[in-house]
């Protein structure tokens, strides 16, 4: 009696305990941590159980090959890392669906004429080192290895040291033309990070583009001092300047149609309850449909930050950590997939992905699976099991069409 291959839902269940965050809820799965190592081992075992050839490239991205590795490959996959306290589907859904799609194709007796690969990109979210899509940026050369290796996490550990501790060789990190040259097309399946498909009453959509977005770090510096002995008029408190920035972000973004600007992380130094901070670092995420509008918004916010710092007798330094312009997915591939999937709707998104990093280099497309909550980067992120199965079938259909 034959045994049914595990579905994408079954595969998600296999990793549901890995990286669970009891304090935040959801999952905290970051590159080169024990959770990351466990997920990498899980994927490697799952791929090899299917007879796929697995290797890790020079930038810590995992590859599993259905058939012999080669050029002009059709590649699918996503990532397994998460934001702090993230949901179960952002990233892993694309990985488990890829494995399940290979099972479906094999059950159909299909042998691809082009190489097929599943990729798991490293540190897509930037949850540990602050810069998103490290694996794909290094692969494509859009981030220099020197800049990447010098990044530090909240504990002061550099990306280079973390990689070395995980058994990687950071001296090999950097643009990988050989691996990039193998990709003939890339299709990433992902849970939708909004309610577009809910409004359309459709289970799956094809991506059109990703709007421009970036991250900036504001460092306010004042004078650390005693909370009980320093009178209010004698303070140079960077926390107040940082608070002025947070309010300015809301005020400035609310005045610009379609703007999204967020402060989701603020770190005071030294961080004591009875201590006036000497420094406060604040991270800004800003997104708008036009690159120039993003930069104009950040310039206005920066001006407000400087005014807030000056008011408190503090200084502020602003550093751009990442910026991506509009990422348009390949129109020919986009339209082909939409037609193949019965006229699936075409949606833009404000969420960044490794697919956006690859888009300038190879034909790239995205599939979105409906998220009934419309919530992402939070424990409430969700996809119905039936929609996950549907998305897996459609991904298998895409892979078959592109490789037969």
Short mmCIF file of C-alpha atoms in Angstrom, two decimals:
data_model
loop_
_atom_site.label_atom_id
_atom_site.label_comp_id
_atom_site.label_asym_id
_atom_site.label_seq_id
_atom_site.Cartn_x
_atom_site.Cartn_y
_atom_site.Cartn_z
CA UNK A 1 0.00 0.00 0.00
CA UNK A 2 1.42 3.40 -0.99
CA UNK A 3 1.79 6.11 1.60
CA UNK A 4 0.40 9.56 0.84
CA UNK A 5 3.11 12.20 0.54
CA UNK A 6 2.88 14.85 3.27
CA UNK A 7 1.01 17.99 2.26
CA UNK A 8 2.32 21.50 2.75
CA UNK A 9 0.11 21.67 5.85
CA UNK A 10 1.74 18.49 7.19
CA UNK A 11 5.18 19.96 6.60
CA UNK A 12 4.28 23.17 8.41
CA UNK A 13 3.18 21.05 11.36
CA UNK A 14 6.60 19.38 11.43
CA UNK A 15 8.29 22.70 12.26
CA UNK A 16 5.56 24.34 14.34
CA UNK A 17 7.58 24.14 17.57
CA UNK A 18 10.90 25.38 16.15
CA UNK A 19 11.69 28.90 17.27
CA UNK A 20 8.40 29.39 19.13
CA UNK A 21 8.68 32.59 21.18
CA UNK A 22 6.98 32.23 24.55
CA UNK A 23 7.52 35.88 25.45
CA UNK A 24 6.37 37.56 22.23
CA UNK A 25 4.09 34.87 20.85
CA UNK A 26 4.63 33.59 17.34
CA UNK A 27 8.14 32.73 16.21
CA UNK A 28 11.61 34.24 16.48
CA UNK A 29 13.77 32.43 13.95
CA UNK A 30 16.93 34.35 13.08
CA UNK A 31 19.96 33.50 10.99
CA UNK A 32 22.76 31.52 12.65
CA UNK A 33 20.77 30.86 15.84
CA UNK A 34 19.83 27.40 17.15
CA UNK A 35 16.34 27.73 15.63
CA UNK A 36 17.88 28.55 12.26
CA UNK A 37 20.19 25.56 12.52
CA UNK A 38 17.31 23.25 13.36
CA UNK A 39 15.25 24.52 10.43
CA UNK A 40 18.18 24.08 8.07
CA UNK A 41 18.65 20.52 9.25
CA UNK A 42 14.92 19.87 8.83
CA UNK A 43 14.90 21.20 5.26
CA UNK A 44 18.03 19.28 4.32
CA UNK A 45 16.55 16.03 5.65
CA UNK A 46 13.18 16.66 3.96
CA UNK A 47 14.84 17.40 0.62
CA UNK A 48 17.17 14.42 0.78
CA UNK A 49 14.27 12.15 1.72
CA UNK A 50 12.85 13.14 -1.68
CA UNK A 51 16.11 12.29 -3.41
CA UNK A 52 16.98 15.95 -3.98
CA UNK A 53 20.63 17.01 -4.11
CA UNK A 54 21.24 19.62 -1.37
CA UNK A 55 24.07 22.10 -0.97
CA UNK A 56 24.75 25.42 0.72
CA UNK A 57 26.12 28.22 -1.44
CA UNK A 58 28.88 30.62 -0.41
CA UNK A 59 26.32 33.02 1.16
CA UNK A 60 24.56 30.45 3.38
CA UNK A 61 21.56 29.97 1.07
CA UNK A 62 20.32 26.38 0.86
CA UNK A 63 19.61 24.74 -2.53
CA UNK A 64 17.80 21.47 -3.23
CA UNK A 65 17.80 20.20 -6.83
CA UNK A 66 15.04 18.15 -8.47
CA UNK A 67 17.13 16.63 -11.24
CA UNK A 68 20.72 17.47 -12.04
CA UNK A 69 21.86 20.99 -11.11
CA UNK A 70 22.38 23.16 -14.16
CA UNK A 71 21.79 26.44 -15.95
CA UNK A 72 18.42 27.83 -17.03
CA UNK A 73 16.85 26.33 -13.92
CA UNK A 74 13.35 27.12 -12.70
CA UNK A 75 13.79 28.00 -9.04
CA UNK A 76 11.17 28.31 -6.34
CA UNK A 77 11.30 28.65 -2.57
CA UNK A 78 11.40 31.40 0.04
CA UNK A 79 12.93 31.70 3.52
CA UNK A 80 12.58 30.09 6.96
CA UNK A 81 13.65 33.00 9.18
CA UNK A 82 11.16 35.39 10.80
CA UNK A 83 10.79 38.81 12.30
CA UNK A 84 10.82 38.83 16.13
CA UNK A 85 7.54 37.25 17.19
CA UNK A 86 6.46 36.64 13.59
CA UNK A 87 3.82 34.37 12.14
CA UNK A 88 4.04 30.77 11.00
CA UNK A 89 3.53 31.37 7.27
CA UNK A 90 5.74 34.28 6.15
CA UNK A 91 8.58 32.44 4.47
CA UNK A 92 7.95 28.82 5.50
CA UNK A 93 4.78 28.58 3.38
CA UNK A 94 6.84 29.07 0.22
CA UNK A 95 9.37 26.44 1.30
CA UNK A 96 6.91 23.71 2.30
CA UNK A 97 4.74 24.36 -0.77
CA UNK A 98 7.80 23.88 -2.96
CA UNK A 99 8.58 20.52 -1.37
CA UNK A 100 4.94 19.44 -1.64
CA UNK A 101 4.79 20.62 -5.27
CA UNK A 102 7.75 18.37 -6.12
CA UNK A 103 5.83 15.48 -4.53
CA UNK A 104 2.79 16.29 -6.69
CA UNK A 105 4.84 16.42 -9.89
CA UNK A 106 6.45 13.09 -9.09
CA UNK A 107 3.05 11.56 -8.32
CA UNK A 108 1.98 12.69 -11.80
CA UNK A 109 5.00 10.91 -13.27
CA UNK A 110 6.39 14.21 -14.51
CA UNK A 111 10.08 14.63 -15.34
CA UNK A 112 11.13 18.25 -15.94
CA UNK A 113 13.08 19.10 -19.09
CA UNK A 114 14.78 22.01 -17.28
CA UNK A 115 16.52 21.81 -13.90
CA UNK A 116 14.29 22.65 -10.93
CA UNK A 117 15.60 23.92 -7.59
CA UNK A 118 14.16 24.88 -4.23
CA UNK A 119 16.04 27.66 -2.46
CA UNK A 120 15.93 28.76 1.17
CA UNK A 121 17.38 32.25 1.40
CA UNK A 122 19.26 33.34 4.53
CA UNK A 123 18.07 36.22 6.75
CA UNK A 124 15.29 37.55 4.53
CA UNK A 125 13.64 39.51 7.33
CA UNK A 126 16.73 41.17 8.77
CA UNK A 127 15.43 40.22 12.20
CA UNK A 128 18.87 39.72 13.71
CA UNK A 129 21.23 42.04 11.82
CA UNK A 130 18.84 44.76 10.67
CA UNK A 131 19.32 44.49 6.90
CA UNK A 132 16.74 42.40 5.00
CA UNK A 133 17.44 39.83 2.30
CA UNK A 134 21.09 39.32 3.24
CA UNK A 135 21.36 35.99 1.41
CA UNK A 136 19.94 37.23 -1.87
CA UNK A 137 21.69 40.62 -1.67
CA UNK A 138 25.06 38.93 -1.20
CA UNK A 139 24.29 36.44 -3.96
CA UNK A 140 23.51 39.21 -6.46
CA UNK A 141 26.24 41.56 -5.28
CA UNK A 142 23.79 44.31 -4.33
CA UNK A 143 25.33 44.36 -0.84
CA UNK A 144 29.07 44.26 -0.37
CA UNK A 145 30.47 41.47 1.82
CA UNK A 146 32.45 44.00 3.85
CA UNK A 147 29.27 45.88 4.75
CA UNK A 148 27.37 42.69 5.53
CA UNK A 149 30.10 41.11 7.65
CA UNK A 150 30.40 44.23 9.80
CA UNK A 151 26.71 44.26 10.75
CA UNK A 152 26.05 43.69 14.46
CA UNK A 153 23.10 42.18 16.28
CA UNK A 154 21.62 43.50 19.53
CA UNK A 155 24.32 41.70 21.53
CA UNK A 156 27.15 43.21 19.48
CA UNK A 157 27.94 40.00 17.59
CA UNK A 158 29.00 40.66 14.02
CA UNK A 159 27.49 38.84 11.08
CA UNK A 160 30.96 37.50 10.35
CA UNK A 161 31.40 36.06 13.85
CA UNK A 162 27.90 34.58 13.85
CA UNK A 163 28.52 32.96 10.49
CA UNK A 164 31.84 31.55 11.66
CA UNK A 165 30.25 30.16 14.83
CA UNK A 166 27.64 28.43 12.67
CA UNK A 167 30.36 26.74 10.63
CA UNK A 168 30.25 29.09 7.62
CA UNK A 169 33.23 30.75 5.98
CA UNK A 170 32.55 34.49 5.89
CA UNK A 171 35.65 35.12 3.78
CA UNK A 172 33.77 33.42 0.92
CA UNK A 173 30.66 35.63 1.17
CA UNK A 174 29.96 37.87 -1.83
CA UNK A 175 28.54 37.95 -5.32
CA UNK A 176 28.10 34.42 -6.65
CA UNK A 177 27.90 34.68 -10.42
CA UNK A 178 28.00 30.91 -10.91
CA UNK A 179 24.94 30.28 -8.74
CA UNK A 180 23.07 33.33 -10.01
CA UNK A 181 23.81 32.26 -13.60
CA UNK A 182 21.97 28.99 -13.05
CA UNK A 183 18.64 30.71 -12.42
CA UNK A 184 16.52 30.88 -15.56
CA UNK A 185 13.36 31.95 -13.72
CA UNK A 186 12.37 32.40 -10.08
CA UNK A 187 8.84 31.96 -8.70
CA UNK A 188 8.21 32.62 -5.01
CA UNK A 189 4.97 31.57 -3.32
CA UNK A 190 4.12 33.63 -0.24
CA UNK A 191 1.23 34.24 2.12
CA UNK A 192 -0.41 37.56 1.23
CA UNK A 193 0.46 40.23 3.79
CA UNK A 194 -2.80 42.13 3.46
CA UNK A 195 -6.46 41.60 2.58
CA UNK A 196 -6.42 42.04 -1.19
CA UNK A 197 -7.43 38.44 -1.89
CA UNK A 198 -10.08 38.53 0.83
CA UNK A 199 -11.70 41.52 -0.88
CA UNK A 200 -11.47 39.75 -4.25
CA UNK A 201 -12.71 36.44 -2.82
CA UNK A 202 -9.84 34.65 -4.56
CA UNK A 203 -7.47 32.05 -3.08
CA UNK A 204 -4.37 32.94 -5.12
CA UNK A 205 -2.97 35.99 -6.94
CA UNK A 206 0.06 36.81 -9.07
CA UNK A 207 2.32 39.67 -7.99
CA UNK A 208 2.78 42.76 -10.15
CA UNK A 209 5.43 44.71 -8.24
CA UNK A 210 6.80 45.67 -4.84
CA UNK A 211 6.69 49.33 -3.91
CA UNK A 212 9.87 51.17 -2.86
CA UNK A 213 10.89 50.83 0.75
CA UNK A 214 13.85 51.35 3.05
CA UNK A 215 15.19 51.36 6.61
CA UNK A 216 16.94 54.20 8.41
CA UNK A 217 18.64 54.29 11.81
CA UNK A 218 18.42 57.48 13.86
CA UNK A 219 20.93 57.78 16.71
CA UNK A 220 20.09 60.47 19.28
CA UNK A 221 22.91 61.36 21.69
CA UNK A 222 22.46 63.33 24.93
CA UNK A 223 23.81 63.13 28.45
CA UNK A 224 23.29 60.07 30.61
CA UNK A 225 22.49 60.99 34.21
CA UNK A 226 20.71 60.08 37.44
CA UNK A 227 16.92 59.94 37.22
CA UNK A 228 16.47 61.07 40.81
CA UNK A 229 18.96 63.92 41.12
CA UNK A 230 18.84 65.61 37.72
CA UNK A 231 16.22 68.35 37.55
CA UNK A 232 14.04 68.46 34.43
CA UNK A 233 15.55 71.73 33.23
CA UNK A 234 19.08 70.30 33.58
CA UNK A 235 18.55 67.34 31.28
CA UNK A 236 19.72 66.53 27.76
CA UNK A 237 17.47 63.54 27.35
CA UNK A 238 17.67 61.74 23.99
CA UNK A 239 14.55 59.74 24.84
CA UNK A 240 12.46 62.90 24.50
CA UNK A 241 14.06 63.63 21.14
CA UNK A 242 13.35 60.07 20.06
CA UNK A 243 9.73 60.47 21.16
CA UNK A 244 9.56 63.60 18.99
CA UNK A 245 10.72 61.51 16.03
CA UNK A 246 8.09 58.82 16.64
CA UNK A 247 5.34 61.42 16.67
CA UNK A 248 6.78 63.11 13.59
CA UNK A 249 6.75 59.81 11.69
CA UNK A 250 3.04 59.45 12.33
CA UNK A 251 2.30 63.09 11.53
CA UNK A 252 4.36 63.27 8.34
CA UNK A 253 3.23 59.92 6.92
CA UNK A 254 -0.46 60.60 7.65
CA UNK A 255 -0.24 63.70 5.46
CA UNK A 256 0.96 61.75 2.39
CA UNK A 257 -1.52 59.51 0.55
CA UNK A 258 -0.45 55.83 0.46
CA UNK A 259 2.54 56.44 2.73
CA UNK A 260 3.53 53.78 5.27
CA UNK A 261 6.09 54.77 7.89
CA UNK A 262 6.80 52.83 11.05
CA UNK A 263 8.98 52.91 14.13
CA UNK A 264 8.99 49.35 15.39
CA UNK A 265 12.24 49.35 17.31
CA UNK A 266 13.73 51.78 19.83
CA UNK A 267 16.79 50.95 21.97
CA UNK A 268 17.98 53.22 24.81
CA UNK A 269 21.51 53.05 26.18
CA UNK A 270 22.19 52.04 28.92
CA UNK A 271 18.54 51.08 29.36
CA UNK A 272 18.10 51.38 33.13
CA UNK A 273 14.78 52.31 34.73
CA UNK A 274 16.38 54.93 36.96
CA UNK A 275 18.84 56.23 34.36
CA UNK A 276 18.46 59.05 31.87
CA UNK A 277 19.62 57.53 28.59
CA UNK A 278 22.85 58.72 27.02
CA UNK A 279 21.83 57.48 23.58
CA UNK A 280 18.69 56.22 21.88
CA UNK A 281 18.67 54.35 18.57
CA UNK A 282 15.44 54.41 16.58
CA UNK A 283 14.74 52.49 13.36
CA UNK A 284 12.41 53.88 10.70
CA UNK A 285 10.74 51.80 7.98
CA UNK A 286 9.24 53.92 5.16
CA UNK A 287 7.34 52.88 2.02
CA UNK A 288 5.56 54.69 -0.83
CA UNK A 289 4.69 53.84 -4.45
CA UNK A 290 7.40 56.17 -5.86
CA UNK A 291 11.09 56.15 -4.84
CA UNK A 292 11.34 59.94 -4.84
CA UNK A 293 8.34 60.20 -2.57
CA UNK A 294 9.94 57.82 -0.06
CA UNK A 295 13.08 59.93 0.05
CA UNK A 296 11.06 63.15 0.33
CA UNK A 297 9.12 61.72 3.27
CA UNK A 298 12.30 60.56 5.01
CA UNK A 299 13.87 63.99 4.44
CA UNK A 300 10.88 65.64 6.12
CA UNK A 301 11.06 63.17 9.02
CA UNK A 302 14.81 63.76 9.32
CA UNK A 303 14.24 67.52 9.55
CA UNK A 304 11.71 66.95 12.32
CA UNK A 305 14.18 64.65 14.12
CA UNK A 306 16.88 67.33 13.99
CA UNK A 307 14.46 69.88 15.43
CA UNK A 308 13.45 67.48 18.22
CA UNK A 309 17.10 66.79 19.06
CA UNK A 310 17.96 70.48 19.10
CA UNK A 311 15.06 71.23 21.42
CA UNK A 312 16.46 68.78 23.99
CA UNK A 313 20.11 69.81 23.61
CA UNK A 314 20.91 66.55 21.85
CA UNK A 315 22.40 65.54 18.51
CA UNK A 316 21.09 63.12 15.91
CA UNK A 317 22.85 61.04 13.27
CA UNK A 318 20.91 59.35 10.47
CA UNK A 319 22.17 56.31 8.58
CA UNK A 320 20.42 54.59 5.68
CA UNK A 321 20.60 50.85 6.22
CA UNK A 322 18.79 49.67 3.12
CA UNK A 323 16.71 51.01 0.25
CA UNK A 324 14.92 49.29 -2.61
CA UNK A 325 13.26 51.11 -5.49
CA UNK A 326 10.23 49.74 -7.32
CA UNK A 327 10.64 46.04 -8.07
CA UNK A 328 8.62 45.14 -11.15
CA UNK A 329 8.17 41.45 -11.74
CA UNK A 330 8.71 40.15 -15.26
CA UNK A 331 5.57 41.15 -17.22
CA UNK A 332 5.73 38.23 -19.64
CA UNK A 333 6.09 35.71 -16.82
CA UNK A 334 3.45 37.53 -14.74
CA UNK A 335 0.86 37.42 -17.52
CA UNK A 336 1.69 33.84 -18.41
CA UNK A 337 1.13 32.70 -14.83
CA UNK A 338 -2.09 34.67 -14.46
CA UNK A 339 -3.49 33.05 -17.61
CA UNK A 340 -2.23 29.62 -16.60
CA UNK A 341 -4.02 29.95 -13.25
CA UNK A 342 -7.35 30.76 -14.85
CA UNK A 343 -7.08 34.53 -14.86
CA UNK A 344 -5.74 34.86 -11.32
CA UNK A 345 -5.83 38.48 -10.13
CA UNK A 346 -2.65 40.55 -10.24
CA UNK A 347 -1.68 42.40 -7.07
CA UNK A 348 1.02 44.85 -5.99
CA UNK A 349 2.44 44.67 -2.46
CA UNK A 350 4.17 46.86 0.05
CA UNK A 351 6.11 43.91 1.50
CA UNK A 352 9.71 43.21 0.49
CA UNK A 353 10.91 39.78 -0.65
CA UNK A 354 14.00 38.05 -1.98
CA UNK A 355 12.13 37.95 -5.30
CA UNK A 356 12.49 41.74 -5.47
CA UNK A 357 16.27 41.46 -5.08
CA UNK A 358 16.45 38.88 -7.88
CA UNK A 359 14.05 40.74 -10.22
CA UNK A 360 16.70 42.98 -11.90
CA UNK A 361 18.82 39.90 -12.72
CA UNK A 362 16.42 37.09 -13.71
CA UNK A 363 12.76 36.73 -14.78
CA UNK A 364 10.91 36.69 -11.48
CA UNK A 365 7.30 36.19 -10.37
CA UNK A 366 5.37 35.84 -7.13
CA UNK A 367 2.25 33.94 -6.14
CA UNK A 368 0.24 35.04 -3.10
CA UNK A 369 -2.00 32.78 -1.04
CA UNK A 370 -5.00 34.33 0.70
CA UNK A 371 -4.62 35.49 4.30
CA UNK A 372 -8.08 35.82 5.92
CA UNK A 373 -6.81 37.91 8.82
CA UNK A 374 -4.86 40.30 6.61
CA UNK A 375 -2.27 40.31 9.43
CA UNK A 376 1.40 39.51 8.92
CA UNK A 377 4.61 39.81 10.95
CA UNK A 378 2.48 38.86 13.96
CA UNK A 379 1.18 35.63 15.51
CA UNK A 380 -2.28 36.18 13.98
CA UNK A 381 -0.92 35.67 10.46
CA UNK A 382 -2.89 32.82 8.86
CA UNK A 383 -3.79 30.88 5.75
CA UNK A 384 -6.59 28.34 5.52
CA UNK A 385 -5.39 24.74 5.03
CA UNK A 386 -7.55 24.45 1.91
CA UNK A 387 -5.97 27.59 0.43
CA UNK A 388 -2.50 26.25 1.21
CA UNK A 389 -3.34 23.03 -0.63
CA UNK A 390 -4.75 25.07 -3.52
CA UNK A 391 -1.63 27.21 -3.66
CA UNK A 392 0.56 24.10 -3.70
CA UNK A 393 -1.36 22.66 -6.64
CA UNK A 394 -1.06 25.94 -8.52
CA UNK A 395 2.66 26.15 -7.80
CA UNK A 396 3.10 22.61 -9.15
CA UNK A 397 1.13 23.66 -12.24
CA UNK A 398 3.47 26.62 -12.73
CA UNK A 399 6.61 24.51 -12.32
CA UNK A 400 5.30 21.95 -14.77
CA UNK A 401 4.38 24.59 -17.35
CA UNK A 402 7.80 26.23 -17.13
CA UNK A 403 9.76 22.99 -17.41
CA UNK A 404 7.84 20.69 -19.77
#
